[in-house]
Amino acid sequence: MTARIGVVTFPGSLDDRDTQRAIRLAGAEPVALWHKDKDLHQVDAVVLPGGFSYGDYLRAGAISRFSPVMETVIEQAKAGLPVLGICNGFQILTEAHLLPGGMLGNDHLHFICRDQKLRVENASTSWTSDYSEGQEIHIPLKNMDGRYVADQYTLDKLEAEGRVAFRYVDFNPNGSLNDIAGITNEAGNVVGLMPHPEHAVEPLIGSGRTDGLPFFTSILKKLVNA
């Protein structure tokens, strides 16, 4: 039976179709989910895609966090449903308190778009098992509010528990503390990151790399072997 991975569309989502394509390329079935629908339609995992939901008013992800679909996502994530938040999706996950910390505007106050080098720090989550710990990859990055922040206690806890999933290498593009590009929850089923793996899944389009495809093959293997 084919694994079904839901992709939520919020008002202002930009990368939902790209994410669906990445899921399809990995061999799973993408399922479009609408932000006003509480029903997840029996999907096996959920991706919150990138974009500028609700125009990033108040704070990035602050309004989307209260969309009806998030009520179910939060409940199911706490019960073990794999959830990936990409860029705006990462912001939504912090606003929903499924991941600790928060996102602020880039320290240089400009939108940034670049091919970003990352180091995989945790290859044991539902979304990163097809990587190797310490592996360096290139994933496109595009954001205005990408600076990850948290209090010192939270940062120390993330580091001590190995919950920093990805770290920026060579260049910190937004001033994120500890060069953090992505984190995971304690259970490893919820992961958020600012770069866009769905833009690095085919050699002929996007970045021209396929470094992002293991996100989607990782979750597929997790679901098939569950």
PDB file of C-alpha atoms in Angstrom:
ATOM      1  CA  MET A   1       0.000   0.000   0.000  1.00  0.00           C
ATOM      2  CA  THR A   2       1.386   3.412  -1.000  1.00  0.00           C
ATOM      3  CA  ALA A   3       2.277   5.795   1.827  1.00  0.00           C
ATOM      4  CA  ARG A   4       0.156   8.942   1.818  1.00  0.00           C
ATOM      5  CA  ILE A   5       1.804  12.226   2.799  1.00  0.00           C
ATOM      6  CA  GLY A   6      -0.361  15.284   3.259  1.00  0.00           C
ATOM      7  CA  VAL A   7       0.751  18.770   2.227  1.00  0.00           C
ATOM      8  CA  VAL A   8      -1.172  21.634   3.831  1.00  0.00           C
ATOM      9  CA  THR A   9      -2.021  24.705   1.768  1.00  0.00           C
ATOM     10  CA  PHE A  10      -2.501  27.937   3.727  1.00  0.00           C
ATOM     11  CA  PRO A  11      -3.402  31.312   2.194  1.00  0.00           C
ATOM     12  CA  GLY A  12      -0.014  32.479   0.920  1.00  0.00           C
ATOM     13  CA  SER A  13       1.647  29.056   0.651  1.00  0.00           C
ATOM     14  CA  LEU A  14       4.085  29.060  -2.278  1.00  0.00           C
ATOM     15  CA  ASP A  15       5.801  25.702  -2.256  1.00  0.00           C
ATOM     16  CA  ASP A  16       2.963  23.254  -1.703  1.00  0.00           C
ATOM     17  CA  ARG A  17       2.992  22.007  -5.315  1.00  0.00           C
ATOM     18  CA  ASP A  18       6.778  21.643  -5.291  1.00  0.00           C
ATOM     19  CA  THR A  19       6.522  19.629  -2.090  1.00  0.00           C
ATOM     20  CA  GLN A  20       3.856  17.383  -3.593  1.00  0.00           C
ATOM     21  CA  ARG A  21       6.141  16.754  -6.554  1.00  0.00           C
ATOM     22  CA  ALA A  22       9.061  15.862  -4.271  1.00  0.00           C
ATOM     23  CA  ILE A  23       6.855  13.386  -2.412  1.00  0.00           C
ATOM     24  CA  ARG A  24       5.764  11.812  -5.686  1.00  0.00           C
ATOM     25  CA  LEU A  25       9.370  11.516  -6.888  1.00  0.00           C
ATOM     26  CA  ALA A  26      10.272   9.708  -3.659  1.00  0.00           C
ATOM     27  CA  GLY A  27       7.563   7.133  -4.359  1.00  0.00           C
ATOM     28  CA  ALA A  28       4.809   8.208  -1.973  1.00  0.00           C
ATOM     29  CA  GLU A  29       1.374   9.623  -2.723  1.00  0.00           C
ATOM     30  CA  PRO A  30       0.973  13.366  -2.042  1.00  0.00           C
ATOM     31  CA  VAL A  31      -2.385  14.392  -0.590  1.00  0.00           C
ATOM     32  CA  ALA A  32      -3.477  18.033  -0.755  1.00  0.00           C
ATOM     33  CA  LEU A  33      -4.821  19.285   2.595  1.00  0.00           C
ATOM     34  CA  TRP A  34      -6.698  22.580   3.001  1.00  0.00           C
ATOM     35  CA  HIS A  35      -6.044  24.764   6.035  1.00  0.00           C
ATOM     36  CA  LYS A  36      -9.749  25.078   6.911  1.00  0.00           C
ATOM     37  CA  ASP A  37     -10.312  21.320   6.926  1.00  0.00           C
ATOM     38  CA  LYS A  38      -9.664  19.567  10.252  1.00  0.00           C
ATOM     39  CA  ASP A  39      -9.726  16.174   8.538  1.00  0.00           C
ATOM     40  CA  LEU A  40      -6.267  14.895   7.583  1.00  0.00           C
ATOM     41  CA  HIS A  41      -7.869  12.273   5.326  1.00  0.00           C
ATOM     42  CA  GLN A  42      -5.948   9.361   6.815  1.00  0.00           C
ATOM     43  CA  VAL A  43      -2.499  10.508   5.723  1.00  0.00           C
ATOM     44  CA  ASP A  44       0.557   8.833   7.202  1.00  0.00           C
ATOM     45  CA  ALA A  45       2.595  12.039   7.560  1.00  0.00           C
ATOM     46  CA  VAL A  46       2.175  15.782   7.040  1.00  0.00           C
ATOM     47  CA  VAL A  47       4.337  18.511   5.513  1.00  0.00           C
ATOM     48  CA  LEU A  48       3.784  22.195   6.269  1.00  0.00           C
ATOM     49  CA  PRO A  49       5.315  23.871   3.191  1.00  0.00           C
ATOM     50  CA  GLY A  50       7.103  27.140   2.639  1.00  0.00           C
ATOM     51  CA  GLY A  51       5.583  30.458   1.674  1.00  0.00           C
ATOM     52  CA  PHE A  52       4.213  33.523   3.401  1.00  0.00           C
ATOM     53  CA  SER A  53       1.007  32.309   5.013  1.00  0.00           C
ATOM     54  CA  TYR A  54      -1.378  35.166   5.766  1.00  0.00           C
ATOM     55  CA  GLY A  55       1.322  37.529   4.493  1.00  0.00           C
ATOM     56  CA  ASP A  56       3.424  36.895   7.618  1.00  0.00           C
ATOM     57  CA  TYR A  57       1.217  39.388   9.475  1.00  0.00           C
ATOM     58  CA  LEU A  58       1.714  39.613  13.254  1.00  0.00           C
ATOM     59  CA  ARG A  59       4.616  37.160  13.012  1.00  0.00           C
ATOM     60  CA  ALA A  60       5.514  34.559  10.420  1.00  0.00           C
ATOM     61  CA  GLY A  61       3.256  31.569  11.060  1.00  0.00           C
ATOM     62  CA  ALA A  62       1.383  33.209  13.932  1.00  0.00           C
ATOM     63  CA  ILE A  63      -2.030  33.221  12.231  1.00  0.00           C
ATOM     64  CA  SER A  64      -1.666  29.874  10.451  1.00  0.00           C
ATOM     65  CA  ARG A  65      -1.020  28.244  13.787  1.00  0.00           C
ATOM     66  CA  PHE A  66      -4.742  28.784  14.520  1.00  0.00           C
ATOM     67  CA  SER A  67      -6.014  27.325  11.245  1.00  0.00           C
ATOM     68  CA  PRO A  68      -8.481  24.457  11.810  1.00  0.00           C
ATOM     69  CA  VAL A  69      -6.113  21.911  10.251  1.00  0.00           C
ATOM     70  CA  MET A  70      -3.461  22.723  12.861  1.00  0.00           C
ATOM     71  CA  GLU A  71      -5.731  21.602  15.679  1.00  0.00           C
ATOM     72  CA  THR A  72      -5.587  18.100  14.241  1.00  0.00           C
ATOM     73  CA  VAL A  73      -1.918  18.312  13.244  1.00  0.00           C
ATOM     74  CA  ILE A  74      -0.926  19.298  16.788  1.00  0.00           C
ATOM     75  CA  GLU A  75      -2.992  16.517  18.318  1.00  0.00           C
ATOM     76  CA  GLN A  76      -1.692  13.875  15.900  1.00  0.00           C
ATOM     77  CA  ALA A  77       1.938  15.058  16.094  1.00  0.00           C
ATOM     78  CA  LYS A  78       1.878  14.648  19.858  1.00  0.00           C
ATOM     79  CA  ALA A  79       0.607  11.115  19.240  1.00  0.00           C
ATOM     80  CA  GLY A  80       3.516  10.338  16.893  1.00  0.00           C
ATOM     81  CA  LEU A  81       2.416  11.485  13.411  1.00  0.00           C
ATOM     82  CA  PRO A  82       5.517  12.500  11.408  1.00  0.00           C
ATOM     83  CA  VAL A  83       5.407  16.226  10.586  1.00  0.00           C
ATOM     84  CA  LEU A  84       7.914  18.241   8.553  1.00  0.00           C
ATOM     85  CA  GLY A  85       7.878  22.042   8.554  1.00  0.00           C
ATOM     86  CA  ILE A  86       9.799  23.752   5.749  1.00  0.00           C
ATOM     87  CA  CYS A  87      10.607  27.478   6.105  1.00  0.00           C
ATOM     88  CA  ASN A  88       7.168  28.985   6.829  1.00  0.00           C
ATOM     89  CA  GLY A  89       6.190  25.516   8.025  1.00  0.00           C
ATOM     90  CA  PHE A  90       9.058  25.621  10.530  1.00  0.00           C
ATOM     91  CA  GLN A  91       7.799  29.001  11.705  1.00  0.00           C
ATOM     92  CA  ILE A  92       4.311  27.540  12.147  1.00  0.00           C
ATOM     93  CA  LEU A  93       5.695  24.607  14.157  1.00  0.00           C
ATOM     94  CA  THR A  94       7.387  26.976  16.605  1.00  0.00           C
ATOM     95  CA  GLU A  95       4.225  29.082  16.890  1.00  0.00           C
ATOM     96  CA  ALA A  96       2.265  25.894  17.599  1.00  0.00           C
ATOM     97  CA  HIS A  97       4.841  24.888  20.244  1.00  0.00           C
ATOM     98  CA  LEU A  98       5.497  21.590  18.516  1.00  0.00           C
ATOM     99  CA  LEU A  99       9.110  22.791  18.342  1.00  0.00           C
ATOM    100  CA  PRO A 100      10.811  25.122  20.839  1.00  0.00           C
ATOM    101  CA  GLY A 101      12.171  28.594  20.177  1.00  0.00           C
ATOM    102  CA  GLY A 102      11.007  31.061  17.565  1.00  0.00           C
ATOM    103  CA  MET A 103      11.896  32.830  14.337  1.00  0.00           C
ATOM    104  CA  LEU A 104      12.824  36.505  13.953  1.00  0.00           C
ATOM    105  CA  GLY A 105      13.741  38.667  10.985  1.00  0.00           C
ATOM    106  CA  ASN A 106      17.141  38.068   9.402  1.00  0.00           C
ATOM    107  CA  ASP A 107      19.849  39.978  11.260  1.00  0.00           C
ATOM    108  CA  HIS A 108      20.778  41.880   8.067  1.00  0.00           C
ATOM    109  CA  LEU A 109      17.109  42.879   7.554  1.00  0.00           C
ATOM    110  CA  HIS A 110      17.028  41.646   3.960  1.00  0.00           C
ATOM    111  CA  PHE A 111      15.364  38.765   2.165  1.00  0.00           C
ATOM    112  CA  ILE A 112      17.956  36.162   1.241  1.00  0.00           C
ATOM    113  CA  CYS A 113      17.919  33.546  -1.514  1.00  0.00           C
ATOM    114  CA  ARG A 114      20.943  31.280  -1.987  1.00  0.00           C
ATOM    115  CA  ASP A 115      22.175  27.725  -2.281  1.00  0.00           C
ATOM    116  CA  GLN A 116      23.073  26.984   1.330  1.00  0.00           C
ATOM    117  CA  LYS A 117      25.557  24.473   2.703  1.00  0.00           C
ATOM    118  CA  LEU A 118      24.308  22.482   5.701  1.00  0.00           C
ATOM    119  CA  ARG A 119      25.693  19.804   7.961  1.00  0.00           C
ATOM    120  CA  VAL A 120      23.430  16.958   9.036  1.00  0.00           C
ATOM    121  CA  GLU A 121      23.683  16.785  12.826  1.00  0.00           C
ATOM    122  CA  ASN A 122      20.944  14.226  13.510  1.00  0.00           C
ATOM    123  CA  ALA A 123      20.303  11.379  11.071  1.00  0.00           C
ATOM    124  CA  SER A 124      17.966   9.438  13.339  1.00  0.00           C
ATOM    125  CA  THR A 125      14.697  11.341  12.897  1.00  0.00           C
ATOM    126  CA  SER A 126      11.744  10.245  10.777  1.00  0.00           C
ATOM    127  CA  TRP A 127      12.802  12.722   8.097  1.00  0.00           C
ATOM    128  CA  THR A 128      16.613  12.396   8.114  1.00  0.00           C
ATOM    129  CA  SER A 129      17.441   8.679   8.302  1.00  0.00           C
ATOM    130  CA  ASP A 130      18.627   8.519   4.678  1.00  0.00           C
ATOM    131  CA  TYR A 131      21.419  10.970   5.537  1.00  0.00           C
ATOM    132  CA  SER A 132      24.575  10.254   7.494  1.00  0.00           C
ATOM    133  CA  GLU A 133      25.499  12.196  10.611  1.00  0.00           C
ATOM    134  CA  GLY A 134      28.095  14.798   9.669  1.00  0.00           C
ATOM    135  CA  GLN A 135      27.142  14.698   5.979  1.00  0.00           C
ATOM    136  CA  GLU A 136      27.348  18.076   4.243  1.00  0.00           C
ATOM    137  CA  ILE A 137      24.605  18.922   1.766  1.00  0.00           C
ATOM    138  CA  HIS A 138      23.473  21.912  -0.306  1.00  0.00           C
ATOM    139  CA  ILE A 139      19.853  23.003  -0.009  1.00  0.00           C
ATOM    140  CA  PRO A 140      18.256  26.217  -1.388  1.00  0.00           C
ATOM    141  CA  LEU A 141      17.369  28.839   1.206  1.00  0.00           C
ATOM    142  CA  LYS A 142      14.932  31.732   0.787  1.00  0.00           C
ATOM    143  CA  ASN A 143      13.554  33.692   3.716  1.00  0.00           C
ATOM    144  CA  MET A 144      13.020  37.021   5.389  1.00  0.00           C
ATOM    145  CA  ASP A 145      12.320  35.772   8.912  1.00  0.00           C
ATOM    146  CA  GLY A 146      14.803  32.919   9.222  1.00  0.00           C
ATOM    147  CA  ARG A 147      16.741  33.782  12.367  1.00  0.00           C
ATOM    148  CA  TYR A 148      16.248  30.985  14.887  1.00  0.00           C
ATOM    149  CA  VAL A 149      16.274  32.168  18.497  1.00  0.00           C
ATOM    150  CA  ALA A 150      15.692  30.561  21.889  1.00  0.00           C
ATOM    151  CA  ASP A 151      16.705  31.199  25.471  1.00  0.00           C
ATOM    152  CA  GLN A 152      19.984  29.748  26.691  1.00  0.00           C
ATOM    153  CA  TYR A 153      18.311  26.925  28.599  1.00  0.00           C
ATOM    154  CA  THR A 154      16.489  25.782  25.448  1.00  0.00           C
ATOM    155  CA  LEU A 155      19.623  26.033  23.315  1.00  0.00           C
ATOM    156  CA  ASP A 156      21.635  24.026  25.853  1.00  0.00           C
ATOM    157  CA  LYS A 157      18.870  21.411  25.997  1.00  0.00           C
ATOM    158  CA  LEU A 158      18.703  21.091  22.197  1.00  0.00           C
ATOM    159  CA  GLU A 159      22.466  20.679  21.974  1.00  0.00           C
ATOM    160  CA  ALA A 160      22.712  18.227  24.869  1.00  0.00           C
ATOM    161  CA  GLU A 161      19.891  16.048  23.541  1.00  0.00           C
ATOM    162  CA  GLY A 162      21.162  16.044  19.929  1.00  0.00           C
ATOM    163  CA  ARG A 163      18.046  17.799  18.699  1.00  0.00           C
ATOM    164  CA  VAL A 164      19.797  20.199  16.342  1.00  0.00           C
ATOM    165  CA  ALA A 165      19.019  18.433  13.071  1.00  0.00           C
ATOM    166  CA  PHE A 166      20.890  20.734  10.680  1.00  0.00           C
ATOM    167  CA  ARG A 167      23.464  23.470  11.058  1.00  0.00           C
ATOM    168  CA  TYR A 168      24.619  26.161   8.632  1.00  0.00           C
ATOM    169  CA  VAL A 169      28.187  25.623   7.391  1.00  0.00           C
ATOM    170  CA  ASP A 170      30.693  28.276   6.225  1.00  0.00           C
ATOM    171  CA  PHE A 171      28.112  31.065   6.314  1.00  0.00           C
ATOM    172  CA  ASN A 172      25.254  31.884   8.679  1.00  0.00           C
ATOM    173  CA  PRO A 173      22.692  33.486   6.355  1.00  0.00           C
ATOM    174  CA  ASN A 174      20.328  34.983   8.909  1.00  0.00           C
ATOM    175  CA  GLY A 175      21.985  35.189  12.326  1.00  0.00           C
ATOM    176  CA  SER A 176      20.419  32.021  13.733  1.00  0.00           C
ATOM    177  CA  LEU A 177      21.816  31.200  17.161  1.00  0.00           C
ATOM    178  CA  ASN A 178      24.348  28.362  17.213  1.00  0.00           C
ATOM    179  CA  ASP A 179      24.121  28.327  13.382  1.00  0.00           C
ATOM    180  CA  ILE A 180      20.914  26.300  13.737  1.00  0.00           C
ATOM    181  CA  ALA A 181      19.167  25.572  10.437  1.00  0.00           C
ATOM    182  CA  GLY A 182      16.730  22.930  11.697  1.00  0.00           C
ATOM    183  CA  ILE A 183      15.671  21.106  14.843  1.00  0.00           C
ATOM    184  CA  THR A 184      13.623  18.113  15.942  1.00  0.00           C
ATOM    185  CA  ASN A 185      11.337  17.354  18.842  1.00  0.00           C
ATOM    186  CA  GLU A 186      12.290  14.808  21.489  1.00  0.00           C
ATOM    187  CA  ALA A 187      10.522  11.931  19.728  1.00  0.00           C
ATOM    188  CA  GLY A 188      12.107  12.678  16.348  1.00  0.00           C
ATOM    189  CA  ASN A 189       8.803  12.670  14.470  1.00  0.00           C
ATOM    190  CA  VAL A 190       8.563  16.469  14.128  1.00  0.00           C
ATOM    191  CA  VAL A 191      11.316  18.283  12.219  1.00  0.00           C
ATOM    192  CA  GLY A 192      11.531  21.893  11.105  1.00  0.00           C
ATOM    193  CA  LEU A 193      14.142  23.625   8.972  1.00  0.00           C
ATOM    194  CA  MET A 194      14.467  26.894   7.079  1.00  0.00           C
ATOM    195  CA  PRO A 195      16.073  25.662   3.804  1.00  0.00           C
ATOM    196  CA  HIS A 196      13.883  24.078   1.119  1.00  0.00           C
ATOM    197  CA  PRO A 197      14.659  20.407   0.370  1.00  0.00           C
ATOM    198  CA  GLU A 198      11.766  20.235  -2.126  1.00  0.00           C
ATOM    199  CA  HIS A 199      13.803  22.510  -4.415  1.00  0.00           C
ATOM    200  CA  ALA A 200      16.686  20.035  -4.547  1.00  0.00           C
ATOM    201  CA  VAL A 201      15.146  16.780  -5.741  1.00  0.00           C
ATOM    202  CA  GLU A 202      15.875  16.737  -9.494  1.00  0.00           C
ATOM    203  CA  PRO A 203      19.123  17.467 -11.355  1.00  0.00           C
ATOM    204  CA  LEU A 204      17.434  19.391 -14.170  1.00  0.00           C
ATOM    205  CA  ILE A 205      15.458  21.936 -12.138  1.00  0.00           C
ATOM    206  CA  GLY A 206      15.816  23.989  -8.977  1.00  0.00           C
ATOM    207  CA  SER A 207      19.362  23.934  -7.615  1.00  0.00           C
ATOM    208  CA  GLY A 208      20.425  21.159 -10.007  1.00  0.00           C
ATOM    209  CA  ARG A 209      21.148  18.950  -7.005  1.00  0.00           C
ATOM    210  CA  THR A 210      19.231  16.107  -5.385  1.00  0.00           C
ATOM    211  CA  ASP A 211      20.457  16.694  -1.819  1.00  0.00           C
ATOM    212  CA  GLY A 212      16.893  17.316  -0.632  1.00  0.00           C
ATOM    213  CA  LEU A 213      15.377  14.050  -1.844  1.00  0.00           C
ATOM    214  CA  PRO A 214      16.480  12.009   1.218  1.00  0.00           C
ATOM    215  CA  PHE A 215      13.994  13.946   3.350  1.00  0.00           C
ATOM    216  CA  PHE A 216      11.195  12.317   1.410  1.00  0.00           C
ATOM    217  CA  THR A 217      12.789   8.893   0.968  1.00  0.00           C
ATOM    218  CA  SER A 218      13.543   8.856   4.703  1.00  0.00           C
ATOM    219  CA  ILE A 219       9.904   9.262   5.686  1.00  0.00           C
ATOM    220  CA  LEU A 220       8.805   6.787   3.013  1.00  0.00           C
ATOM    221  CA  LYS A 221      11.115   4.110   4.447  1.00  0.00           C
ATOM    222  CA  LYS A 222       9.961   4.959   7.956  1.00  0.00           C
ATOM    223  CA  LEU A 223       6.306   4.491   6.994  1.00  0.00           C
ATOM    224  CA  VAL A 224       6.869   1.350   4.920  1.00  0.00           C
ATOM    225  CA  ASN A 225       8.884  -0.316   7.683  1.00  0.00           C
ATOM    226  CA  ALA A 226       6.580   0.809  10.507  1.00  0.00           C
TER     227      ALA A 226
END
